Short mmCIF file of C-alpha atoms in Angstrom, two decimals:
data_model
loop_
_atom_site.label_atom_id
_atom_site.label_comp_id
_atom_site.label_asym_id
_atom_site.label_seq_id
_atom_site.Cartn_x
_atom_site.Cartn_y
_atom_site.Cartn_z
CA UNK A 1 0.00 0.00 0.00
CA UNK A 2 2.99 2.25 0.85
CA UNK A 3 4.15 1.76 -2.69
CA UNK A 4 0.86 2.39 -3.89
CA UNK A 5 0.58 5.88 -2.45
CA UNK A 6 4.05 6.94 -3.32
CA UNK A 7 3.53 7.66 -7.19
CA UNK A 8 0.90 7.69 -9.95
CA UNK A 9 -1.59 5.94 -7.25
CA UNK A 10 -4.35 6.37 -10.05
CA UNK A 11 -2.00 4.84 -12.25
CA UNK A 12 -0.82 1.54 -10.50
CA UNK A 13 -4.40 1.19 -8.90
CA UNK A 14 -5.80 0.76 -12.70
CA UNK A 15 -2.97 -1.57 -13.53
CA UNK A 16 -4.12 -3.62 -10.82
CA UNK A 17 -7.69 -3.57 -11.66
CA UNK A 18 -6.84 -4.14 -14.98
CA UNK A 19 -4.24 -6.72 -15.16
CA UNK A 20 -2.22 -7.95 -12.71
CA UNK A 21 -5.15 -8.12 -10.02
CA UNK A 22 -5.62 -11.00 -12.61
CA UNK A 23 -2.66 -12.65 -11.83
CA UNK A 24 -2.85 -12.29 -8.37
CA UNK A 25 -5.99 -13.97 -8.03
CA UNK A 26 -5.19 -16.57 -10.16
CA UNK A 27 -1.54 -17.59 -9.36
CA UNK A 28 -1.03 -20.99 -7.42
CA UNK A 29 0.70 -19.14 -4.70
CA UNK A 30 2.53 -15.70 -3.98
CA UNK A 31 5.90 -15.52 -2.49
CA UNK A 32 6.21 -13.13 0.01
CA UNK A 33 9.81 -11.99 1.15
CA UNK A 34 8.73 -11.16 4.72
CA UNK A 35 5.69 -11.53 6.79
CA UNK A 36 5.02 -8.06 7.14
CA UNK A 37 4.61 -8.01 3.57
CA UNK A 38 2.38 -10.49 3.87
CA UNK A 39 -0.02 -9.25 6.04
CA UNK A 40 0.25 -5.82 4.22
CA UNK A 41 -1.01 -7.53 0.94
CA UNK A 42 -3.91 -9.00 2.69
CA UNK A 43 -4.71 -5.30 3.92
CA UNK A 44 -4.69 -4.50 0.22
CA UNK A 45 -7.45 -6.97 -0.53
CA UNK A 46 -4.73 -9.57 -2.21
CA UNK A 47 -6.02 -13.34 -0.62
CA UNK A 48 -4.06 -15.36 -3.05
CA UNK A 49 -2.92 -18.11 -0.85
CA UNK A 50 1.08 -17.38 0.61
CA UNK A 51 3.93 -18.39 1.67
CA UNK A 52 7.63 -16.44 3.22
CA UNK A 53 10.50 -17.03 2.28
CA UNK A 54 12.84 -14.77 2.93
CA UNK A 55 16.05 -12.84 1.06
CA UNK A 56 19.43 -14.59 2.15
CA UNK A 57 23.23 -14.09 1.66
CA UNK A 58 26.37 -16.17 1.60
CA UNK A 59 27.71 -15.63 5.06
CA UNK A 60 31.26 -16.47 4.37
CA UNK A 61 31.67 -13.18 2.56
CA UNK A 62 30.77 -11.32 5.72
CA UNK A 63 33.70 -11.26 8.40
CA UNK A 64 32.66 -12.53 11.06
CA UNK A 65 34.15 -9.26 13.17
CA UNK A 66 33.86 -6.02 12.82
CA UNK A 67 37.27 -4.01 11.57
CA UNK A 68 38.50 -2.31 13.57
CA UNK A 69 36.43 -2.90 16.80
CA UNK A 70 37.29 0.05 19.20
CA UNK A 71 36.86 0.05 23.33
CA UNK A 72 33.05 1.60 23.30
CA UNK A 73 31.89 4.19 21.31
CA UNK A 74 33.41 4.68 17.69
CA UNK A 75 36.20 7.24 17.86
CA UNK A 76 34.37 8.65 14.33
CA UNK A 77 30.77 7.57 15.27
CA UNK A 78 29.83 7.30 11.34
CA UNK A 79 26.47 7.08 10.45
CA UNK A 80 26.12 5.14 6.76
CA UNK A 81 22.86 5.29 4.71
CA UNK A 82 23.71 2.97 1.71
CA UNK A 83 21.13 2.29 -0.75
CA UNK A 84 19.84 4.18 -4.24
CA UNK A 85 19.41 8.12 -4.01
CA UNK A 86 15.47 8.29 -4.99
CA UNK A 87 12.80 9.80 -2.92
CA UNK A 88 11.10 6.38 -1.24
CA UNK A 89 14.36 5.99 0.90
CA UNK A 90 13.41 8.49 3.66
CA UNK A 91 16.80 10.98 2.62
CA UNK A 92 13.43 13.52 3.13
CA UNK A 93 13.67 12.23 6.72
CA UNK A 94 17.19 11.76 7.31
CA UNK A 95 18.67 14.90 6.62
CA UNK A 96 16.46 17.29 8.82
CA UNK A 97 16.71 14.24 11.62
CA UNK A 98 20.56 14.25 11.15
CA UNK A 99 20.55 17.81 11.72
CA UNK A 100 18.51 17.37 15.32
CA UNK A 101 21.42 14.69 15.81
CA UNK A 102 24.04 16.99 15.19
CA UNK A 103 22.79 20.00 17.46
CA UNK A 104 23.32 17.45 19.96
CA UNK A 105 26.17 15.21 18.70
CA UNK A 106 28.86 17.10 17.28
CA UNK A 107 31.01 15.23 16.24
CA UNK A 108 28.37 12.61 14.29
CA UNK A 109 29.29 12.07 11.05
CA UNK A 110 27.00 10.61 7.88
CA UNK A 111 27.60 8.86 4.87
CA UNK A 112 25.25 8.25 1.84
CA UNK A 113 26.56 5.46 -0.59
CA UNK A 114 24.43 5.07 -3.84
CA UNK A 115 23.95 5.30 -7.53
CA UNK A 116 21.76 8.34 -8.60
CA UNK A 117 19.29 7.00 -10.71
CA UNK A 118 16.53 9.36 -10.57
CA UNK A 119 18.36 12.70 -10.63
CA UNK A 120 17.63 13.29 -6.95
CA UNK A 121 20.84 13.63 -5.38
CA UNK A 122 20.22 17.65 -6.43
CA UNK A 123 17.43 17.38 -4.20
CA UNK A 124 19.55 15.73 -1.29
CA UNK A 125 22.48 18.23 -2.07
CA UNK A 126 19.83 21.25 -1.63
CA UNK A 127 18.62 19.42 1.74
CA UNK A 128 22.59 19.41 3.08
CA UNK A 129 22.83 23.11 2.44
CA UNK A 130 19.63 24.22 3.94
CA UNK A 131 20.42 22.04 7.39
CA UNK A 132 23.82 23.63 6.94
CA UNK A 133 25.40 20.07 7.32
CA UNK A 134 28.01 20.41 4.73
CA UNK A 135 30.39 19.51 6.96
CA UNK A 136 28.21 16.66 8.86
CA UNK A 137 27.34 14.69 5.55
CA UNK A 138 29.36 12.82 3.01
CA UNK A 139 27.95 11.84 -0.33
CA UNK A 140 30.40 9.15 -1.64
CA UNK A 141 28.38 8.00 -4.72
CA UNK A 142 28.13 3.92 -5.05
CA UNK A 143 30.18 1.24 -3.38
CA UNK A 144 30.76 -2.11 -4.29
CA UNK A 145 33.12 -4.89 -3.44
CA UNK A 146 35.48 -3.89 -0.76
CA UNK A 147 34.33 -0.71 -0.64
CA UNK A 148 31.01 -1.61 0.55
CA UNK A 149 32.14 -4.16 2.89
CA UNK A 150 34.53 -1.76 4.67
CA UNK A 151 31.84 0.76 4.91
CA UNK A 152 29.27 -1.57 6.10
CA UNK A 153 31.93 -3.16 8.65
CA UNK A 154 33.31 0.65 9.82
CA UNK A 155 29.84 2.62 10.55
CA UNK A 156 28.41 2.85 13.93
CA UNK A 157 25.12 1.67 12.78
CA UNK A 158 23.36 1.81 9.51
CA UNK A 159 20.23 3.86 9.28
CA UNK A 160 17.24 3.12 6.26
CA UNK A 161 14.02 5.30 6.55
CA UNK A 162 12.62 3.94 3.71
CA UNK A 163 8.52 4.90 3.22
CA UNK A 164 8.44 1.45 1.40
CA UNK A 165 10.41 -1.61 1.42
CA UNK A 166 9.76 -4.90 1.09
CA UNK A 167 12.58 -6.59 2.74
CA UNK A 168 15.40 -4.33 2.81
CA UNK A 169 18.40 -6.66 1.43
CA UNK A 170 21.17 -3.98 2.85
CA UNK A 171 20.04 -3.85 6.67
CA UNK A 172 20.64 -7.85 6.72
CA UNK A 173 24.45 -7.34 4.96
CA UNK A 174 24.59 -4.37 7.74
CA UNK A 175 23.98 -7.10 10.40
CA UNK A 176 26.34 -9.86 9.04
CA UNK A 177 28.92 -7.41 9.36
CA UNK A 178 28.03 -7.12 13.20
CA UNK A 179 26.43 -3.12 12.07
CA UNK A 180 23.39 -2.92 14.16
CA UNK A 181 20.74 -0.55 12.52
CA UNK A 182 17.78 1.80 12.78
CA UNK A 183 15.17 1.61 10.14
CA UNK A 184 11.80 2.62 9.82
CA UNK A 185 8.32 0.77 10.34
CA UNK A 186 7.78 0.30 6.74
CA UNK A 187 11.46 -1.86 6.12
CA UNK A 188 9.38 -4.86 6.24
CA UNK A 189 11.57 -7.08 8.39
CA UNK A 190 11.69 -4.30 11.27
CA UNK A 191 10.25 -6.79 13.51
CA UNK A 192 12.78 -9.36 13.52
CA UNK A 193 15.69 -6.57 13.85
CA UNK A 194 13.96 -5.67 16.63
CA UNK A 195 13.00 -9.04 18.38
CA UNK A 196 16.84 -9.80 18.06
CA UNK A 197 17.93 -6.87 19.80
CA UNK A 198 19.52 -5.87 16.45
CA UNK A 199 18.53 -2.52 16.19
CA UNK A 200 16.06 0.35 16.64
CA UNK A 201 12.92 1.08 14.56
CA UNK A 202 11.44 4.36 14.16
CA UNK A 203 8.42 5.97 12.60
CA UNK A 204 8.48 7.66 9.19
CA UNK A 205 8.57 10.97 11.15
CA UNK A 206 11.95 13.66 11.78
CA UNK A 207 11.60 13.81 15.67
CA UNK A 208 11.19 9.59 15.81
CA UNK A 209 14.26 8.74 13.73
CA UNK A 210 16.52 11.82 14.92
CA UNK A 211 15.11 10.06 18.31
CA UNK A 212 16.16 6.73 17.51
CA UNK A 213 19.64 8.13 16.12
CA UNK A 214 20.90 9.96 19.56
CA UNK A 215 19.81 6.48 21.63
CA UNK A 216 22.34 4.94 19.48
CA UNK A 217 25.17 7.54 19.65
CA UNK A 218 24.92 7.89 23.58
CA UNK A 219 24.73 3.98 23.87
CA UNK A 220 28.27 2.63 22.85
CA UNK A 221 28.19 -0.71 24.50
CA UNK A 222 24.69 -1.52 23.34
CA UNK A 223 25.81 -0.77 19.85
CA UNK A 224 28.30 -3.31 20.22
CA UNK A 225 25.76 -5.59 22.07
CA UNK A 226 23.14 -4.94 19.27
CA UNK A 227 25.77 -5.77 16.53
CA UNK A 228 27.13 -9.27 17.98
CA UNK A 229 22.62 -10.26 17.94
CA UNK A 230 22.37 -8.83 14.16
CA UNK A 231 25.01 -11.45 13.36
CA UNK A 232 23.55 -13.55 15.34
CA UNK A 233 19.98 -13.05 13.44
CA UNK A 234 21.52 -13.49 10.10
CA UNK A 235 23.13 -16.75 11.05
CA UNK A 236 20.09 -17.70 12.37
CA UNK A 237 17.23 -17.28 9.66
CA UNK A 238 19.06 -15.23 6.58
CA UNK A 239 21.35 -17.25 5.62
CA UNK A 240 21.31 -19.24 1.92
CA UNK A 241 21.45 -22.71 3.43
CA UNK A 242 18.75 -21.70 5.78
#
């Protein structure tokens, strides 16, 4: 439904009517990623009989420690957002939130890692300027590879506002790297982070993520804590084998 409302809502709702409500009523069965999802699709009117089976990843390309573990809080408490610069990822959200975590926190630090696709990193750029966090944020365009994995293994936690999201492939690669996270109520698999004691969840609102952010930051051990159960969560239900 989130996904629904985002864009052209007349649109995809005719699509639906029109043709792939179709498919959806008549398929065998409907794989859902998440039960969240799930349960959201049966909001939406879908009853096409279900099953979940969730998104995994090979573990052995995840260290099984964090680089560069430090004695409490990170020295540089970095703050990574990694995923595709378009509007459904929250960066609406972040930024002003980052900027209530700054007036408090100093010395936080974010990155955003991801491919532009939509032209709205101007939009993002403009939002930097106006919080006058030009020298809070760092836009370091796409990683891959190493890259990635050192970001992913260095941050303090990883943070994923998202509006929509089915799964959210990126908060599970954040927690095989022992990265706990914060993401918001509509990252479909919010539940389990938070059942684990893997991270925080916050609403789609400024004051609940910026929130959810300074617990974090002022909580060194229990980021560490958090991390060791988000490795602990992917071993546990997210991996291939499983």
């Amino acid at each position: 439904p989130n996904a629904i409302r985002a864009r052209s809502t007349a649109r995809k709702r005719l699509y639906l009517a029109l043709l792939e409500g179709r498919n959806l009523k008549h398929a065998a069965s409907l794989h859902y990623t998440s039960a969240e999802e799930r349960v959201l699709a049966a909001e939406s009117g879908i009853r096409t009989r279900g099953f979940v089976v969730p998104n995994g990843l090979d573990l052995a390309a995840f260290p099984s420690a964090k680089r560069g573990q430090r004695d409490g809080a990170d020295s540089d408490p970095t703050v990574l957002f990694l995923g595709r610069i378009v509007p459904k990822k929250g960066l609406d959200l972040l930024l002003p939130a980052f900027a209530q975590t700054v007036s408090e926190r100093p010395d936080a630090r974010l990155m955003l890692a991801g491919p532009d696709n939509d032209g709205y990193l101007s939009t993002v750029m403009g939002l930097i300027r106006h919080h006058n966090l030009q020298d809070s944020v760092r836009y370091v365009g796409m990683l891959v590879g190493e890259e990635k994995l050192e970001a992913l293994r260095n941050a303090a936690f990883l943070v994923l506002p998202s509006y929509s999201e089915n799964f959210g492939m990126v908060v599970i690669e954040a927690l095989a790297c022992q990265t706990p996270v914060v993401v918001s109520d509509r990252v479909n698999i919010w539940a389990q982070v938070v059942k684990a004691g893997a991270g925080l969840v916050a609403s789609c609102d400024i004051t609940s993520l910026a929130s959810a952010m300074l617990e974090m930051l002022k909580n060194p051990s229990r980021i560490q804590e958090m991390g060791k159960k988000g490795r602990e969560l992917v071993e546990r239900e997210f991996t291939w084998d499983g």
